[in-house]
Amino acid sequence: MNDPLPWLILFLPLLAAVLIALFLQGKPRLSALVSVGAVVVSFILSLDLLAQFLGGAMLSAKFNWLRVGHLTIDFALRFDALSLLMVLIVTGVGAVIHIYSVGYMKGDPGYPRFFGCMSLFTFSMLGVVLSGNFFQMFIFWELVGVCSYLLIGFWHRRPAAADAAKKAFLTNRLGDFGFFTGIILVWSMAGTMDFIRVREEMMRNPELFDAAATGVGLLIFCGAVGKSAQFPLHVWLPDAMEGPTPVSALIHAATMVAAGVYMICRVFFIFNVPALQIIAWIGGLTALMAGLIAVQQDDIKRILAYSTLSQLGYMVMAVGLGEPPAAMFHLGTHAFFKALLFLAAGSVIHGMSHEQDIWKMGRLKERMPLTFWTFLAGALALCGLWPFSGFFSKDAILALACEKSPTLFAVGIFVAFLTTFYMFRLILVVFFNRSKSDAAGHAHESPLIMVVPLFVLAAASIFGGFFGIEQFLAPQFAPAPEAASFFIKAAGFGFAAFAAGAVTAFALYFKAQSDPLPAQMQWTCGLLRHKFYFDEIYAELIDLTQESLAKAANALDFVLKLVIRALHGTAELTGRALRLAQTGNLQTYTLLFAAGIAVVLYFMLLH
Amino acid sequence: MTLSLDWMIPLIPEEIVIIFALAALAVDFAIVRRMNPAVRWRVIGATACAGCVGAMIWIGRATNYGTSEMLALSPLTQFIKLALLGLALVVVVLSLDARFTRHTGEYYALLLLATAGLMLLISSENLLMIFIALEILSVPLYVLTAFDKTREASAEAALKYFLFGSVAAAFTLFGISLLYGMTGELGLGAIAAKLRTQPVEPVCYAALVMTLIGFAFKVAAAPFHFWAPDVYEGAPAPIACFVASASKVASFFVLAKIVIDGFGPIRGGAAWNDFRAGWMPVLAVLAVLSMAGGNIAALAQTSVKRLLAYSAIAHGGYALLAFFGNARQMLPALLFYVITYALTVLGALAVAGAVENSANGDRMAAWAGLGRRAPLLAVCMFIFMLSLAGIPPLAGFFGKFYLFTAAAAGQPHLGMLWLVIVAVGASAISLYYYLQVLKQIYAVPPPAGAMPLRASRAALFPIALLAALVIVFGCAPGWLLGRLSAVLNSSAF
């Protein structure tokens, strides 16, 4: 099929980015218009594609990108239920956030650059989603990483932002190290990188990966650990909040971090049982750890960031438990309400003249009523209260855990309790209570262009659960057995967790002027406030490796110096005439040169 | 007996280059010596350009291929010569604004002579010819490295380069004489035939190692890399560009030729479960040392040129992975990688040269705020750095990908996977120091009172062109790879 439609969806944002980069640097209004226009048109076109898909059309588009010897790589766009859902989320939520940014970023000197990067990001993300093979996916995967680097470091004159951008890029790169190795392995063993063909090969020959099957699966999963910020590579996401708030909403909540979850759903067939078990536990662990940390954070964006980590943990857990549709369902609803929460938080920050500490806010419900009500809708969806969208998707995951693993079910319920607790803590401290600073007293509601997107997302967050996303996806994966009893049990426990969380939060924070918890539980709170000391431990580890490397280098130097002195002595004895150059340095170098030859000869002749 | 000049015909491109080298000298001496430097550099530079372009046109049109005992002319060798001439042309253009010497004619003449040496090296089929070509290349490079008389570093680098080069050459010559003693042959094909039939003695391995040393030195593989950082830092910027790009491409090609054609029978093995003596373990050891050593040393550098030198050592290590691929993949993978790498590093060093000119040094601090002082240069550097780090969709990524897959699938039972994992890990680390440079460029504010950096058009145009090529070869590698495969298939390598 050579329909231009799929290509347009992908390349319109790129076109916008190129236009902005080349021609619109000095024209903020026009650049915003082009960028917003591109993503909105992409969204409308993907709705059209959805209609075609529901009408039974098989959609795909590809051309041959490279054919050398037996290496053939297609540039293929793949449309199925899974990718269409993601395309709709990326362009739909993306469009709303683009529009919101028009207001939020107003007056920033880098306005055109911002929209250029946003468009480039949309393009890359669509590329990841539509990829038909590992190679293409990896290219866009890294492009997404580059865009994230550019956008986190958008205010690059702030050292914290520049450092956060670097940290995010490097941490992701660690995960990609595994991903890339996994891709090379898949290609070497299966002889193809196309998702469909790899799957066929595996069906034809179940022993394809042999003993390496678990290894291959886990290496591929490494990519998701980096991008979706799972334990132990989660450290970059909270720092990424240094970027502008719309970026946090689009990239670090709704779409990019979801790419990891999407990827493991896309290549679900490659994981065997042991690999899936490890994936499930990493997801559960991340959910638990991030939920705990969120309880003691004071920065409004960081609380939301840890909550994102925790929800991503849920999704990864669902994939590990063998149910990608449940993960994607939660990914969809989460995209709505987390984008909403971030944009509403952005509205608060905007109204508070860029104050982010929740203990300096208070009583904002009266000053920013529209923001408050939409924030509340997002929060209730996140906590999973019926009939908000989060209820349905979270319940699906909890029911799954209930069926497959009691321990993970317990973890899931406890995380649900934590979620409610920290969200109500945030709401009570920020919107109720007494105002705790001048800025809070003078806070003002945001302009219309920022508030309308909030309402759109709020509507999606409330009703998103009724669209039947799970049923839409189910045919693509093995059908799940319907087990109503688990759903009811999970819903019961889930509501109990919600109630408990809400009640505890009210008891502790309804009138609190400062956080009462640290006084009562010093040790635990210290641990949580310092995020379990992950950053410190990693810094220490890096220092340690660097130090030991330096020491090793020193030791080597010392040995070499001894050898050189010994030889130098002999040279003196055998006659000064033989000494060529006196610079010393040169002699050392030449000696090392000869030593190098000796090493190589040793390997050759004695092995 | 009549004097026949037939033997000169296959060498016409080399002769064109040499004639223009002499012409550059003559023009300088006879016409432009007393004119002002700007005119003088332009006129002589144009002569040098004409030499490169003339040779390229001739190669593009000639189709008389053939192999003799000494020389081979095949579509492959001609293609690589074209690439080398292209790189030399960029260096010629970049030199146009150089003001570090008053000996313009000599400078360009030596540059062209070195280029002629490169071209001869590509065609040589005989160890002695290879050695001679290597020296024709090396001697002008030693002189050129020392060309900046205003700086002590230049002389020091040249001395080191020269001393190392001589030691390496001595080892290579020793290896060649051992080989000759054992086999009685100097032609690569003949040596391979002898090695295939007669039992391989230990001294043969010693000869192999000695011969490879000279090339390990040329490609700056650890532990024969000590000259590289000094030369990159000390040599005049365009010469550093030449050493890092054209000289490297040619050396890698000849290394491949020697080990495959000449030493094919004593391949050995470097798979984790199958370690046998031969050139494979030698190259595997060199690759690991280069990747580890280069990347770790680069982490600590404060001069961007030195950083690029250590990164070049690491990249040499990656390129060595190609030698473990199967016969069909290894050369396209190797050549694609080294050619795109040459384009990238040439651009990066050219930017470093421009920065150095304006700030008297290329310490990290000199790069602060480049993003605001010279936006175009900064964007180009951004592209070069990310390509070196292997970030898609730039050329460096595809090169690495193709290289690594070739090595992983090249040996049975994924035997070389260990080396591939080392390489992927090393390239993951390398991002760190490339980002340090970018951080200086974009995040650190320029020093108070810093003026915008104005690079000349002669520098800007090639740099922008190289950046564009890095993007194009990354987004559409099919063209270059297709050409490489096509010339390989018709060359019976």
JSON list of N, CA and C in Angstrom, two decimals, chain A residues 58 60 197 220 303 525 591:
[
{"chain": "A", "resi": 58, "resn": "MET", "atom": "N", "xyz": [-6.23, -3.54, 6.36]},
{"chain": "A", "resi": 58, "resn": "MET", "atom": "CA", "xyz": [-4.90, -3.88, 6.86]},
{"chain": "A", "resi": 58, "resn": "MET", "atom": "C", "xyz": [-3.96, -2.77, 6.44]},
{"chain": "A", "resi": 60, "resn": "SER", "atom": "N", "xyz": [-0.29, -0.90, 6.30]},
{"chain": "A", "resi": 60, "resn": "SER", "atom": "CA", "xyz": [1.15, -0.91, 6.52]},
{"chain": "A", "resi": 60, "resn": "SER", "atom": "C", "xyz": [1.77, -0.11, 5.39]},
{"chain": "A", "resi": 197, "resn": "ARG", "atom": "N", "xyz": [8.98, -11.41, 11.41]},
{"chain": "A", "resi": 197, "resn": "ARG", "atom": "CA", "xyz": [9.79, -12.54, 10.96]},
{"chain": "A", "resi": 197, "resn": "ARG", "atom": "C", "xyz": [10.50, -13.21, 12.13]},
{"chain": "A", "resi": 220, "resn": "ILE", "atom": "N", "xyz": [17.18, -7.28, 25.99]},
{"chain": "A", "resi": 220, "resn": "ILE", "atom": "CA", "xyz": [16.21, -6.39, 25.34]},
{"chain": "A", "resi": 220, "resn": "ILE", "atom": "C", "xyz": [15.48, -5.58, 26.42]},
{"chain": "A", "resi": 303, "resn": "ILE", "atom": "N", "xyz": [7.15, 14.88, 43.40]},
{"chain": "A", "resi": 303, "resn": "ILE", "atom": "CA", "xyz": [6.15, 13.92, 43.88]},
{"chain": "A", "resi": 303, "resn": "ILE", "atom": "C", "xyz": [5.50, 13.24, 42.69]},
{"chain": "A", "resi": 525, "resn": "CYS", "atom": "N", "xyz": [12.05, 8.33, 57.64]},
{"chain": "A", "resi": 525, "resn": "CYS", "atom": "CA", "xyz": [11.82, 9.49, 56.77]},
{"chain": "A", "resi": 525, "resn": "CYS", "atom": "C", "xyz": [13.11, 9.97, 56.14]},
{"chain": "A", "resi": 591, "resn": "LEU", "atom": "N", "xyz": [60.41, 2.25, 24.98]},
{"chain": "A", "resi": 591, "resn": "LEU", "atom": "CA", "xyz": [60.47, 1.05, 25.80]},
{"chain": "A", "resi": 591, "resn": "LEU", "atom": "C", "xyz": [59.09, 0.43, 25.91]}
]
